[in-house]
Coordinates of C-alpha atoms in Angstrom, one line a residue:
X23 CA -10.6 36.5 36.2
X24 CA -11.0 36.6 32.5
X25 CA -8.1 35.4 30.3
X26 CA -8.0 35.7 26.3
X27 CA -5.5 32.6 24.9
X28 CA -4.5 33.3 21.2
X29 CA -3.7 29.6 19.2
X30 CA -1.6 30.3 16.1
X31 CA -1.7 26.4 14.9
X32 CA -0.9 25.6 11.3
X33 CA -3.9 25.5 9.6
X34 CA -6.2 27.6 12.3
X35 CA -5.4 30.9 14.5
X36 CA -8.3 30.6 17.7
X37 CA -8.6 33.0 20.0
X38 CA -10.7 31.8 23.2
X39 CA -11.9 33.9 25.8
X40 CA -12.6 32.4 29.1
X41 CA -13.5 32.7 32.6
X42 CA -11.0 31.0 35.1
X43 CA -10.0 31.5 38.9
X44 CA -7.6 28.9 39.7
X45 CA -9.3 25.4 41.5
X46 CA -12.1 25.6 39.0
X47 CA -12.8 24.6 35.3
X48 CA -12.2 27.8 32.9
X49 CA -15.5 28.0 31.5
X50 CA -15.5 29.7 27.4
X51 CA -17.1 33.0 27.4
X52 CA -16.5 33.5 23.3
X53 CA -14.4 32.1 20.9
X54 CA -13.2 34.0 17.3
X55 CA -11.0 32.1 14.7
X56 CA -10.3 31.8 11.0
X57 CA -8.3 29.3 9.1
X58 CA -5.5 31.0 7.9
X59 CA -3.5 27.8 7.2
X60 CA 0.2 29.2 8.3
X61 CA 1.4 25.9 6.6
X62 CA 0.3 26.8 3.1
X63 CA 2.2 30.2 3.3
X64 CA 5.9 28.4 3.7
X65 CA 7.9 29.1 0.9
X66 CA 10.8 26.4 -0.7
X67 CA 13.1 27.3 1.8
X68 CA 10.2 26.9 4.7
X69 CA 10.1 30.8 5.1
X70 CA 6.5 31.9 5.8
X71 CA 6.0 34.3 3.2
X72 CA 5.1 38.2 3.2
X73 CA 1.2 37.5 2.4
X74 CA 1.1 34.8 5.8
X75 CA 3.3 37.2 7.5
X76 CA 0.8 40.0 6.9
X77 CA -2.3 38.1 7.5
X78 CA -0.9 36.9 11.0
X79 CA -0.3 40.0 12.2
X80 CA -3.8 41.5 10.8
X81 CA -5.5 38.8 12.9
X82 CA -3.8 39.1 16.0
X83 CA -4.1 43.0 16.2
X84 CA -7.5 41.7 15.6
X85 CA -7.5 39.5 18.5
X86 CA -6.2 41.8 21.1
X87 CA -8.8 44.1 20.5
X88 CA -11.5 41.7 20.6
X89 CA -10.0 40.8 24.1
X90 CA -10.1 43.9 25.6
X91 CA -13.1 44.6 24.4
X92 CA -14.5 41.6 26.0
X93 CA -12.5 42.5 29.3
X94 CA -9.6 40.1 29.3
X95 CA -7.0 41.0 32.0
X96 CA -4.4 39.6 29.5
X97 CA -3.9 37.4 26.8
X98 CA -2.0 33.9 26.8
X99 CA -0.8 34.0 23.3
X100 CA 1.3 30.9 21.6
X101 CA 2.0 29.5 18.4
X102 CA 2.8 25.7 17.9
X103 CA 4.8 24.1 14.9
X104 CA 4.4 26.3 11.7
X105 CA 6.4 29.2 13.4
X106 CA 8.6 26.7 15.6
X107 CA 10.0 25.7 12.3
X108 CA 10.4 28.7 10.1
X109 CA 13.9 30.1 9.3
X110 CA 12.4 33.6 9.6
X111 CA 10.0 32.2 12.4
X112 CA 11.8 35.1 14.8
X113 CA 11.3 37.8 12.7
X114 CA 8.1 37.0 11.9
X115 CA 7.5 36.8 15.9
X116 CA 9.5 40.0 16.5
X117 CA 7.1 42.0 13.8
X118 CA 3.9 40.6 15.3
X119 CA 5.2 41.9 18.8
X120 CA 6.0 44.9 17.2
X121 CA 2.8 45.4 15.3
X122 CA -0.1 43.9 17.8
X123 CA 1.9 44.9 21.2
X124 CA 1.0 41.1 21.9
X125 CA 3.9 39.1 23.3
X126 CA 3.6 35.9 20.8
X127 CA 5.4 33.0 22.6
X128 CA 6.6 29.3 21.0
X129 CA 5.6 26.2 22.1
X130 CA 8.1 23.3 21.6
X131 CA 6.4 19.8 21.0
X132 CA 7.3 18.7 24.1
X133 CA 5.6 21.5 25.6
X134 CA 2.3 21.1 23.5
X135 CA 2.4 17.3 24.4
X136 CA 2.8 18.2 28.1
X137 CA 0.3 21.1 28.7
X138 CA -2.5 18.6 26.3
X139 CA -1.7 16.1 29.1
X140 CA -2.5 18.3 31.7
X141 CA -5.7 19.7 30.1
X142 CA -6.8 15.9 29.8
X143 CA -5.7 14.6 32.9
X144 CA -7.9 17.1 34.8
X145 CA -10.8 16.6 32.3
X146 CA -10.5 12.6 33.7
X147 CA -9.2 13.1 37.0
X148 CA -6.9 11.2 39.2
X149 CA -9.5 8.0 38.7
X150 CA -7.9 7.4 34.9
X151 CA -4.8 6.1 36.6
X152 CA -2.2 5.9 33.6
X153 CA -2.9 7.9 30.8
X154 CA -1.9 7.9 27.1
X155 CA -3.0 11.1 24.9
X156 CA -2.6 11.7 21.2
X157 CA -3.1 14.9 19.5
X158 CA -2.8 15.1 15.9
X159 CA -2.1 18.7 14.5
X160 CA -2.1 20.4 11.3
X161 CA 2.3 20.1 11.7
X162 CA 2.7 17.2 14.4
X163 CA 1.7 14.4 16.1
X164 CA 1.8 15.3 19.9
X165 CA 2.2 11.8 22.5
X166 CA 2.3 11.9 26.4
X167 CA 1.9 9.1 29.1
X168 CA 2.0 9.0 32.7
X169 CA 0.1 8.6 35.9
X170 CA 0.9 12.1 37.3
X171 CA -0.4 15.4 36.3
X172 CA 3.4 15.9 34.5
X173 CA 3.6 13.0 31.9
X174 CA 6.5 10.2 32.3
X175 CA 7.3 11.0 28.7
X176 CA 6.3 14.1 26.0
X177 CA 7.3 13.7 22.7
X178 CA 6.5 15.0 19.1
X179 CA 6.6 13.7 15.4
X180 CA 6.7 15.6 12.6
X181 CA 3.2 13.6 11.3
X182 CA 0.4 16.0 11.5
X183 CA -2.6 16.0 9.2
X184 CA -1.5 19.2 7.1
X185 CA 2.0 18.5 6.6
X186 CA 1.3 14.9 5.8
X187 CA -1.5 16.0 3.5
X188 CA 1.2 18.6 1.5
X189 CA 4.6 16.1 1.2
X190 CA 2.8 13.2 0.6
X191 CA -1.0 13.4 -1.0
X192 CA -0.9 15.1 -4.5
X193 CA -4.1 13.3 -6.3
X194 CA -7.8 13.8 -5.2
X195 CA -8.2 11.0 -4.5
X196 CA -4.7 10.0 -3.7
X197 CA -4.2 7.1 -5.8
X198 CA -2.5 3.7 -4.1
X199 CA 1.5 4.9 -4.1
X200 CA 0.9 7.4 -2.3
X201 CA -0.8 5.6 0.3
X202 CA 1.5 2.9 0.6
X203 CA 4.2 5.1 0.9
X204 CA 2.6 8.0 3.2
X205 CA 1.8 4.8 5.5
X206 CA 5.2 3.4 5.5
X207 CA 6.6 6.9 6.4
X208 CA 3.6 7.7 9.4
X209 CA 4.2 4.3 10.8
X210 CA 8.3 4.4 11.1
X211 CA 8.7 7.5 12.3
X212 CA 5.8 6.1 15.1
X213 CA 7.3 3.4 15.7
X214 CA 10.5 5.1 16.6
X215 CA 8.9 7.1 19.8
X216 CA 6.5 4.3 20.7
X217 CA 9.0 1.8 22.2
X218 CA 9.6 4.7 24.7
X219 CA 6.0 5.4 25.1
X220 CA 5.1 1.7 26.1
X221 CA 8.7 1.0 28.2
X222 CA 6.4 2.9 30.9
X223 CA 3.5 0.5 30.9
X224 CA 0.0 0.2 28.9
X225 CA -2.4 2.6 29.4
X226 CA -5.4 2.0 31.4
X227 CA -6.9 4.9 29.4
X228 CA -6.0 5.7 26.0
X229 CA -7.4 9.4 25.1
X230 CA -7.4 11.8 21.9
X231 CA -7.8 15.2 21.3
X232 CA -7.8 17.6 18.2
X233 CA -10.2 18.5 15.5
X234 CA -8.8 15.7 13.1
X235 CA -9.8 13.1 16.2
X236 CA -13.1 14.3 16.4
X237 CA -14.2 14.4 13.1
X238 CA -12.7 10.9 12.5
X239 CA -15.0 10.0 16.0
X240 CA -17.8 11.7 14.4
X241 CA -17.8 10.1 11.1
X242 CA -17.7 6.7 12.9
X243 CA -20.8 6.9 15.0
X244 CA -19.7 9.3 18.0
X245 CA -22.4 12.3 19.1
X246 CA -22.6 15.5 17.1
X247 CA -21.1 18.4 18.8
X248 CA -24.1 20.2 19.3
X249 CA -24.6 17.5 22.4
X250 CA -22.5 19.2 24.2
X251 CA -18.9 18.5 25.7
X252 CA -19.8 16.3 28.3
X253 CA -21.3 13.6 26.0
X254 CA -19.3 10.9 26.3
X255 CA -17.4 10.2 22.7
X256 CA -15.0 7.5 21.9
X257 CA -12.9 6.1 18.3
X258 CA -13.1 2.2 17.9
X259 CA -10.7 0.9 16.0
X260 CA -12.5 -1.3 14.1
X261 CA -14.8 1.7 12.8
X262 CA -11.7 3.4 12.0
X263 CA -10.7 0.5 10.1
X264 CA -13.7 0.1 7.9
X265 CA -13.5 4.2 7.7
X266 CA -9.8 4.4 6.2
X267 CA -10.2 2.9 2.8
X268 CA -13.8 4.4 2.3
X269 CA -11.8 8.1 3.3
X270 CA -9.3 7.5 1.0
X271 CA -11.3 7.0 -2.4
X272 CA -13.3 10.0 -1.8
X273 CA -12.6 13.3 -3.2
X274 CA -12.2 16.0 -1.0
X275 CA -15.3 17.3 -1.8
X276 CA -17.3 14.0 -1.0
X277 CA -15.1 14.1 2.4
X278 CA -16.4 17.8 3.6
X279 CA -20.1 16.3 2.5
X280 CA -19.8 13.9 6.0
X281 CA -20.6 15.1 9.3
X282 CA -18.6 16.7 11.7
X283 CA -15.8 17.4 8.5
X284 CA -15.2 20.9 7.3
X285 CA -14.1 22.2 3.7
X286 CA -11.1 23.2 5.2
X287 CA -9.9 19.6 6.9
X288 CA -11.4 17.4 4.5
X289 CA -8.8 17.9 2.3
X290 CA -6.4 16.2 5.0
X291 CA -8.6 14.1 6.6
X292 CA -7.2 11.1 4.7
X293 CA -3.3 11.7 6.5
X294 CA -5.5 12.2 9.4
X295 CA -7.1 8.7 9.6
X296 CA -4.0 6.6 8.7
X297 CA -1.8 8.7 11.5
X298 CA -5.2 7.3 14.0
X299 CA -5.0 4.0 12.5
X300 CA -1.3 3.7 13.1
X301 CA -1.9 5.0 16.7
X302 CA -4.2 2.1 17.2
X303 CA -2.1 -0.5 15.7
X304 CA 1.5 0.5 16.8
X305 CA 0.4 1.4 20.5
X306 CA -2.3 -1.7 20.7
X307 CA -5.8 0.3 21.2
X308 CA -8.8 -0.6 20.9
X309 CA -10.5 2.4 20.9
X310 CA -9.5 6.3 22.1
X311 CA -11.7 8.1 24.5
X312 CA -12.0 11.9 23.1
X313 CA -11.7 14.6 25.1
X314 CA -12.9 17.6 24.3
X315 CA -9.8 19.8 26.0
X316 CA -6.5 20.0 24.8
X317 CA -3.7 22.4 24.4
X318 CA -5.4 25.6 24.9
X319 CA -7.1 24.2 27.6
X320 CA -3.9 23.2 29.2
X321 CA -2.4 26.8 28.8
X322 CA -4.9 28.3 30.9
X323 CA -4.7 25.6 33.6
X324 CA -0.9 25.9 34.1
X325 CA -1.2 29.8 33.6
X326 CA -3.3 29.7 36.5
X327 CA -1.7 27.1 38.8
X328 CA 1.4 29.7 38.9
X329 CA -1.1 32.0 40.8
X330 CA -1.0 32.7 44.4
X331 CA -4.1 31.1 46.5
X332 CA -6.1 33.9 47.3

């Protein structure tokens, strides 16, 4: 069969079409996304605005025509934490229903950590034995562990790249305060999940996954994407360590000139790196395998474990 799955993240709204029968890997048949950066349209009260509002709705009318032109039999469609947190989050999601005839559902983070654990724990297989996965979004930090295809443990912080990059970075480059203090704040609010996160036992493999993970893996040495996904691609720490402090007095500018790092994500590719470092350090790592399914990934899995055996 052939599913569309709509991602309305913070900074980027994907839709992926695939083809999938369930007992087999969904394989991508085309992929259409912008960055409308949902984050940058909150208003002081954390409303998204009329002008983000509008240019959600655009795209996803947008999507679900490019799905049925493309054949889909339906379209998985979900948004993560930029409309999980919105005051006017419902309406927005009513108007979108209203407007695209696409049933927009929303994700809690313990649902995103969950369904990225299931996307990676069949990428590995049952060989991996305990697993620990990180995914760092554009509005939270996603962690799940376990040995099982249902983690031990889902949890979510309110650390992703974007967010970080708009409370806490105001200078290009961000001069030394703001480090030290967007450091303090990544690593307590870390350090209050990862006691729970490591009560269960170490990982005997430690994975990420995200667009911030890769880049980071990129920059340190790992193989361009144009490899392919099953080129084997890992984060060592101690690359990431001599990475941070090079990252950080760049300009944003210099940042996007490095490979595997877009215009759009250099500017929070410096949040980025310290929440990796402080996944490293707090949870003892010495380097995170990345894998190059996640979320979306997960939401067509569990879509189509729900379906009858033929």
């Amino acid at each position: 069969m052939r599913l569309g799955v709509l991602d309305v993240g913070s900074n980027t709204v994907h839709l992926l079409v695939v083809d999938a029968h369930r007992g087999a890997a969904p394989l991508p048949a085309y992929s259409h996304k912008t960055e409308l950066r949902l984050a940058e349209h909150l208003e002081k009260d954390g409303n998204i605005d009329r002008s983000g509002a509008e240019n959600l709705v655009a795209f996803v009318k947008e999507a679900a025509e490019l799905a049925e032109d493309k054949g889909c039999e339906s379209v998985l469609a979900f948004a993560t934490s930029a409309l999980r947190e919105a005051p006017n989050g419902l309406t927005v999601l009513d108007r979108v229903r209203a407007e695209s005839d696409v049933d927009l559902q929303v994700l809690s983070g313990q649902d995103e950590a969950r369904l990225t654990f299931l996307a990676v724990r069949r990428w590995f297989g049952w060989s991996s034995g305990r697993l620990a996965v990180f995914d760092i979004g554009g509005g939270s930090l996603e962690i799940a562990a376990g040995s099982d295809e249902e983690p031990t443990i889902a949890v979510s912080v309110p650390l992703g790249a974007g967010r970080l990059t708009r409370e806490g970075l105001h200078s290009d480059p961000p001069d030394k305060d703001e480090i030290r203090a967007l450091r303090k704040r990544i690593r307590v609010e870390m350090a209050a999940v990862a006691g729970d996160v490591l009560r269960a036992g170490k990982p005997q493999r430690a994975v990420a996954t995200s667009k911030t993970f890769r880049s980071l893996a990129r920059i340190c040495g790992a193989a361009p994407s144009d490899d392919g996904p099953y080129v084997a691609r890992s984060l060592h720490r101690d690359d990431l360590t001599d990475w941070v402090p090079k990252l950080i007095a760049m300009t944003a500018a210099e940042r996007a000139d490095l490979p595997g790092v877009s215009v759009g994500r250099s500017t929070q590719l410096v949040a980025g790196a310290l929440v990796a470092d402080a996944v490293m350090d707090l949870f003892d790592v010495s380097s995170l395998e990345v894998c190059p399914w996640a979320l979306r990934e997960g939401v067509i899995l569990n879509r189509l474990d729900q379906l009858q055996p033929r």
